[in-house]
Each structure stands twice: as C-alpha cells, then as structure tokens.
Short mmCIF file of C-alpha atoms in Angstrom, two decimals:
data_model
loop_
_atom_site.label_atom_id
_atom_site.label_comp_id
_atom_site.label_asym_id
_atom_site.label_seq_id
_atom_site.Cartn_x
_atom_site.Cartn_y
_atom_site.Cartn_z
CA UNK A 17 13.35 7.88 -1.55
CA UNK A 18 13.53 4.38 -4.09
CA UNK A 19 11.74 4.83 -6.78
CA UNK A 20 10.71 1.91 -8.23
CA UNK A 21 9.68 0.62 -11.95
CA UNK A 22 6.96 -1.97 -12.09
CA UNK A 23 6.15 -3.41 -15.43
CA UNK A 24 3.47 -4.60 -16.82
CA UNK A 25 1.25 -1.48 -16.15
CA UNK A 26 -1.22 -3.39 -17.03
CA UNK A 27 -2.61 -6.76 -19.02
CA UNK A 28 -5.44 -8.57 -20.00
CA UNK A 29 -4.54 -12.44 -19.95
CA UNK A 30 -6.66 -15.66 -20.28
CA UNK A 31 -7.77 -17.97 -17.80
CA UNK A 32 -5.19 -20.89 -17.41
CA UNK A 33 -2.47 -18.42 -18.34
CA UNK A 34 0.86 -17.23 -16.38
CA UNK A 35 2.07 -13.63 -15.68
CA UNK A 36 4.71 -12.25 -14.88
CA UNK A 37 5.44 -8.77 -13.33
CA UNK A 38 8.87 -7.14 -13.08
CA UNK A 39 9.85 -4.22 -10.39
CA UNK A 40 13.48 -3.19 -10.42
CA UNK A 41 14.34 -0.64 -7.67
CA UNK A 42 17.14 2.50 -8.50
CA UNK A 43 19.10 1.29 -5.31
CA UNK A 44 19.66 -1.50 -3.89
CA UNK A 45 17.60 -2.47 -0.71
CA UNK A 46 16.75 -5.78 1.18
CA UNK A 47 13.68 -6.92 1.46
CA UNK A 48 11.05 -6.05 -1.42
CA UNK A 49 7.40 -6.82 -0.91
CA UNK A 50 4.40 -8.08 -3.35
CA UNK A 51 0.83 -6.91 -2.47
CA UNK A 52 -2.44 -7.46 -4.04
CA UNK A 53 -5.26 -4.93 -3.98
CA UNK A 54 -8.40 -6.48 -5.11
CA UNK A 55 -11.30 -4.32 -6.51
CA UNK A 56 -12.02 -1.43 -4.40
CA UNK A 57 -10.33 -2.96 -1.25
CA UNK A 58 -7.61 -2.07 0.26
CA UNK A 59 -3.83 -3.76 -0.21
CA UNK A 60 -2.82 -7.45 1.64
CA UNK A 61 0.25 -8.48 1.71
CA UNK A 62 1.47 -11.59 -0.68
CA UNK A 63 4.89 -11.96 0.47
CA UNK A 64 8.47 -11.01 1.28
CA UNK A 65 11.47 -11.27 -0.93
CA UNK A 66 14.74 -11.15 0.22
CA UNK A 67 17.81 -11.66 -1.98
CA UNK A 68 19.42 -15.31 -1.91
CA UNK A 69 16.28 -16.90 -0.12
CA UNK A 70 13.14 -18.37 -0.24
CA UNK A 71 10.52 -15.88 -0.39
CA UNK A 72 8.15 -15.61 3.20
CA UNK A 73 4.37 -16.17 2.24
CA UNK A 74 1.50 -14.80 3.82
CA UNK A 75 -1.16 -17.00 5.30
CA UNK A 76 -3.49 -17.42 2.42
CA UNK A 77 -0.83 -17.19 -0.40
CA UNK A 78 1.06 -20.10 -1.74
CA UNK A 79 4.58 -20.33 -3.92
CA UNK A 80 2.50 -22.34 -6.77
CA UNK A 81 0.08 -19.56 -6.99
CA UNK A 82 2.61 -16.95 -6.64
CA UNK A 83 6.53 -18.18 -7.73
CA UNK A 84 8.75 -14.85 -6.65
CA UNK A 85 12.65 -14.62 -7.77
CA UNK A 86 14.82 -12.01 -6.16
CA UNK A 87 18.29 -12.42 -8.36
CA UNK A 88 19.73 -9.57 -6.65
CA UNK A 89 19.50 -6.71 -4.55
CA UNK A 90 17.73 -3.88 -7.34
CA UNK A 91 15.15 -6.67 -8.72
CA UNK A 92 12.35 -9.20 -8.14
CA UNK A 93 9.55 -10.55 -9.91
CA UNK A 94 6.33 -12.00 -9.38
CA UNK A 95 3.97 -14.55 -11.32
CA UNK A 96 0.59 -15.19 -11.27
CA UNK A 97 0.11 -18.70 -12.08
CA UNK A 98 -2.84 -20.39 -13.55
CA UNK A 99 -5.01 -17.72 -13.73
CA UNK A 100 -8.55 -17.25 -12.91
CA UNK A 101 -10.98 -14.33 -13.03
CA UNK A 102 -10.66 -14.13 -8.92
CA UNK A 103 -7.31 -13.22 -9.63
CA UNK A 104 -8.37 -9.92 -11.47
CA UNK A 105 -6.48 -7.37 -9.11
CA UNK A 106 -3.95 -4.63 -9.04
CA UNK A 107 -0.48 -6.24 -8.28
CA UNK A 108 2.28 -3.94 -6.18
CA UNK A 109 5.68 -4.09 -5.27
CA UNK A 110 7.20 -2.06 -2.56
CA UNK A 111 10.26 -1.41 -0.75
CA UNK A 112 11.52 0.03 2.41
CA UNK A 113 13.81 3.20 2.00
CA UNK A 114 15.44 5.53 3.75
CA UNK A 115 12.29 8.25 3.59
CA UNK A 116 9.48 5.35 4.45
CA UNK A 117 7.95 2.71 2.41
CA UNK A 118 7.47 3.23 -1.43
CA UNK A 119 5.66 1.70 -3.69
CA UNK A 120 5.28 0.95 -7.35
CA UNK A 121 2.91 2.18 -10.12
CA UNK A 122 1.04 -1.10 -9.96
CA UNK A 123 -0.20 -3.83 -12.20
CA UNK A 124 -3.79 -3.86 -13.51
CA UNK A 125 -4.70 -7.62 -13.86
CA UNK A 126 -7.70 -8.56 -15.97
CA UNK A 127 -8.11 -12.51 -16.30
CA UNK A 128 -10.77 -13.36 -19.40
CA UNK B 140 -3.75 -10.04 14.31
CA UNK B 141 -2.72 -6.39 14.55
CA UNK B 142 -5.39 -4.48 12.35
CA UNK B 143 -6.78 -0.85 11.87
CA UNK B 144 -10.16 0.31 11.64
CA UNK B 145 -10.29 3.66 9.52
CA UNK B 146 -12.54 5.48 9.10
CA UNK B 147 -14.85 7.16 7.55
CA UNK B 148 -15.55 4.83 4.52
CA UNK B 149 -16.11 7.59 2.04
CA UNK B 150 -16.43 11.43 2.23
CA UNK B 151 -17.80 13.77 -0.28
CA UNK B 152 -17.27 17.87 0.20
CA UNK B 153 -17.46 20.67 -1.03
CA UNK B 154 -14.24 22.57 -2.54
CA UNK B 155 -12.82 24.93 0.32
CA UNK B 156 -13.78 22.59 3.09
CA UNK B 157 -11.57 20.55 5.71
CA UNK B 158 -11.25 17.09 6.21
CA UNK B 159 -10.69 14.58 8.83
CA UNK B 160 -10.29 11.05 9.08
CA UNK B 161 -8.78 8.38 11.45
CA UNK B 162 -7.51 5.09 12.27
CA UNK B 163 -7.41 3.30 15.21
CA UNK B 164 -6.27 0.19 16.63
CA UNK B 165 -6.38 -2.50 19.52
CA UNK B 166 -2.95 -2.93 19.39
CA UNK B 167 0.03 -0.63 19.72
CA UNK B 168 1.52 0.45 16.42
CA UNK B 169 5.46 2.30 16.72
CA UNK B 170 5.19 4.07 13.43
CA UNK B 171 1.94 5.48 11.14
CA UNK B 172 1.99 6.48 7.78
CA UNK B 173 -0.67 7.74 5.96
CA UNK B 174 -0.85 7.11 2.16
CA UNK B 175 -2.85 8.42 -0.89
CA UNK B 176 -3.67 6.31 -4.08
CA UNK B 177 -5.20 8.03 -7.04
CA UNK B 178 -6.89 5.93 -9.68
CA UNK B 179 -4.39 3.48 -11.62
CA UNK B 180 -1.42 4.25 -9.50
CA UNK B 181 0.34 3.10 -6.47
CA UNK B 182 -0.22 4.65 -2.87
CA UNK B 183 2.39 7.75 -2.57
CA UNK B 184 3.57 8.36 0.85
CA UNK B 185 1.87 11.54 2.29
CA UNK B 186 3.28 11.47 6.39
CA UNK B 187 4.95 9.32 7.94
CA UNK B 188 4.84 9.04 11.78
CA UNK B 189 7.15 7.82 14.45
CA UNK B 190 6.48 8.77 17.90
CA UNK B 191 3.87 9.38 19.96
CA UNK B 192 2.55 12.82 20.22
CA UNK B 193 3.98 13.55 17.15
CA UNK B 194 2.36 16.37 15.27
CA UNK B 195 3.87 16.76 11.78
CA UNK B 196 2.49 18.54 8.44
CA UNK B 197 3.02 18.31 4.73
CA UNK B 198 1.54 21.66 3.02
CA UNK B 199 -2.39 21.25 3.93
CA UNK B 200 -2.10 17.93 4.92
CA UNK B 201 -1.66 17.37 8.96
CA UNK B 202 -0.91 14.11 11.08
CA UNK B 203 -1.00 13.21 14.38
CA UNK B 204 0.38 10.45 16.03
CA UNK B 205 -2.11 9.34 19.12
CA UNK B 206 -0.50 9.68 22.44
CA UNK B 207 -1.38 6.00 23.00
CA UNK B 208 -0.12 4.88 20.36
CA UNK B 209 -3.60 2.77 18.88
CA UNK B 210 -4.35 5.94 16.74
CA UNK B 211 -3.59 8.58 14.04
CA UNK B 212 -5.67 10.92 12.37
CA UNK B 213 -4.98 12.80 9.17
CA UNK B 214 -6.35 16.17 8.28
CA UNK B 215 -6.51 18.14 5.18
CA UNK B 216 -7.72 22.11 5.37
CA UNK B 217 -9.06 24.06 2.56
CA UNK B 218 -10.05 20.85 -0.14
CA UNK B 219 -9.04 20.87 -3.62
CA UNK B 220 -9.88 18.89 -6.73
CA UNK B 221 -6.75 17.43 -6.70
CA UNK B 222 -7.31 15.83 -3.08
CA UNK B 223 -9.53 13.33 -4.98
CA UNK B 224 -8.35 9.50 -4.02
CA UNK B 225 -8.30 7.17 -1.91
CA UNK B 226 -6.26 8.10 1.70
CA UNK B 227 -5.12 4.39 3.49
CA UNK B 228 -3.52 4.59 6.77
CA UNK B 229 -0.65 1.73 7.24
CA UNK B 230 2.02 0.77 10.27
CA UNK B 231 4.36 -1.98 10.73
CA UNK B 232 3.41 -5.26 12.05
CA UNK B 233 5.12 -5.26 15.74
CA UNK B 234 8.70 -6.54 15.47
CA UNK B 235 8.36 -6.83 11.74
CA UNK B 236 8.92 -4.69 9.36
CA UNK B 237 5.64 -5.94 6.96
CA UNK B 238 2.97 -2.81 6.80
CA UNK B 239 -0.50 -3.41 7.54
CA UNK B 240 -3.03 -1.50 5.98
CA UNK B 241 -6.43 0.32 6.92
CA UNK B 242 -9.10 -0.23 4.35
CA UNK B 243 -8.89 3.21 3.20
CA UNK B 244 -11.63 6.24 3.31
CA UNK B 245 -12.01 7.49 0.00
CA UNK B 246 -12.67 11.36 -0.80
CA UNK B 247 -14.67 13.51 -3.14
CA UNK B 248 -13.98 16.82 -3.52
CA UNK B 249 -17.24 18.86 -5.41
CA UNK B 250 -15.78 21.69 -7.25
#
C-alpha cells in the first residue's frame, strides 16, 4: 500500500496565525483527501484534492479557511488559515491505494 | 446522509478476553473497512471488506461483512495490551469514493 509522509507532526501556533501541512505520497495516485479529527471524535472529511483542479469542499468547510494545492500527482498541502483555538485538532491526509485507503501519521494542532 | 452508528462507545477487559463490536447503517454500504488509531497516529487499516457475506480474518482480528449490506462487525479473540486504541469502522459514500466514518469504540485492555 502508499505510504504517506505528513509533516508537521505536530505544532503549537498562535491565534491569527497560518499553517501549513505537507503530505507527499511514495506513488503517485489521484485523488488525496484532508480530514480533521477533533478531540476525541472521530474523523470528517475537509475535502478532496485532485491534481490540476480546484479542490471539492465539504459542506461546512470553506477554501478561505482551508486553501489546498495539489502541484502534482505524489503531493498536496493544506493550510489552516486564521487560526483559532476551535481549530485545535489532529489534521490527516489520506489516499486511496491499491490495498484500501491509507492514511498519514497526522498533525497535532494546538492554537494558543 | 449515509452514516454509521458503532458501537459500543468504549470497552474495558480483561487481558485474555474477546471482543466484539459493530456498525450499522440505514443505508447500503458496498465496501467496510475497519480501522485502528493508537494515540498520536493515523488510523492503520486492519480489514477491509467488499462483499456481502464476506468473512475475512487478519491474525486475531475477524470481520464480517452483513449479508444486507447495512452492517459489519469486527471481532478480536484472546485481548492483548497491544489491542489498546481506538477501532473506527468506515465505507465509501455510495457512488463516491469519499469514506465515511463511525465514531469509533475505543478499547482497554487490563493486563
């Protein structure tokens, strides 16, 4: 299966702040998708990136909030925007491959 | 919206013992995976499911795709330490290929 490099592991970051987290994939694959799994609850899904479009938001979840670039097939990223402390989750990244859906290590988001 | 109710919540047992837990659904889902999260990682992909009936094991761990296709439960025999985390259930949203998650059940293993 992908395995897949997510990094920050984790950050602390201040309130008004931007952050951006990185996943690049070992093989190339088409769609990559961003979830958020707040404090002891379980993951929703942010949105869909595919290479050389717009990414697809879920209801709730804006592009402000959430800018996502997909430059290529192995890579995406994700920023949280103007932080808050409601934003204080673990960030994912995950991709479809050939043995099932895999996901990153995460990103541990503390906003001060 | 397609969702799925898993349950239990939480579990604590003693080492040696077998576990159960389940998810169901109102609506049909085509494939069920079952996932485990320790703490500070991602989920890791435990079974993955895709027809109905289907009966498939990983080493202690046993799924089982519902005949009707609205459920799946996940077993584990003989508990370990190591089974510690949190177990989510997940399936595709019909005609997409975005996974939907259960809430999760998570499980405590006393030594």
């Amino acid at each position: 299966s992908a395995v897949i490099s997510q990094k920050p592991s984790r950050d602390i970051c201040q309130r008004g702040t931007s952050l951006t987290i990185q996943c690049q994939v070992d093989s190339q694959v088409t769609m990559m998708f961003w979830y958020r799994q707040q404090p002891g609850q379980s993951l929703t899904l942010i949105a869909t990136a595919n290479q050389g479009s717009e990414a697809t938001y879920e209801s709730g979840f804006v592009i402000d909030k959430f800018p996502i670039s997909r430059p290529n097939l192995t890579f995406s990223t994700l920023t949280v925007s103007n932080m808050s402390p409601e934003d204080s989750s673990i960030y994912l990244c995950s991709v479809d491959s050939t043995d099932g859906y895999t996901f990153g290590s995460g990103t541990r988001l503390t906003v001060v | 919206g397609q969702q799925l109710n898993q349950s239990p919540q939480s579990m604590f047992i003693q080492e040696g013992e077998d576990v159960s837990m389940n998810c169901t659904s109102s609506s049909i889902f085509n494939t069920w995976l079952w996932y485990k999260q320790d703490p500070g990682e991602g989920p890791v992909l435990l079974i993955a499911l895709y027809k109905a009936g289907e009966l498939t094991s990983n080493g202690r761990l046993t799924a089982q795709f519902g005949i009707t296709r609205k459920d799946s439960f996940l077993n584990i025999s003989a508990s370990i330490p190591s089974d510690v985390g949190i177990y989510f259930c997940a399936g595709p949203k019909e005609g997409s290929e975005k996974l939907v998650f259960g809430k999760g059940t998570k499980l405590t293993v006393n030594p």
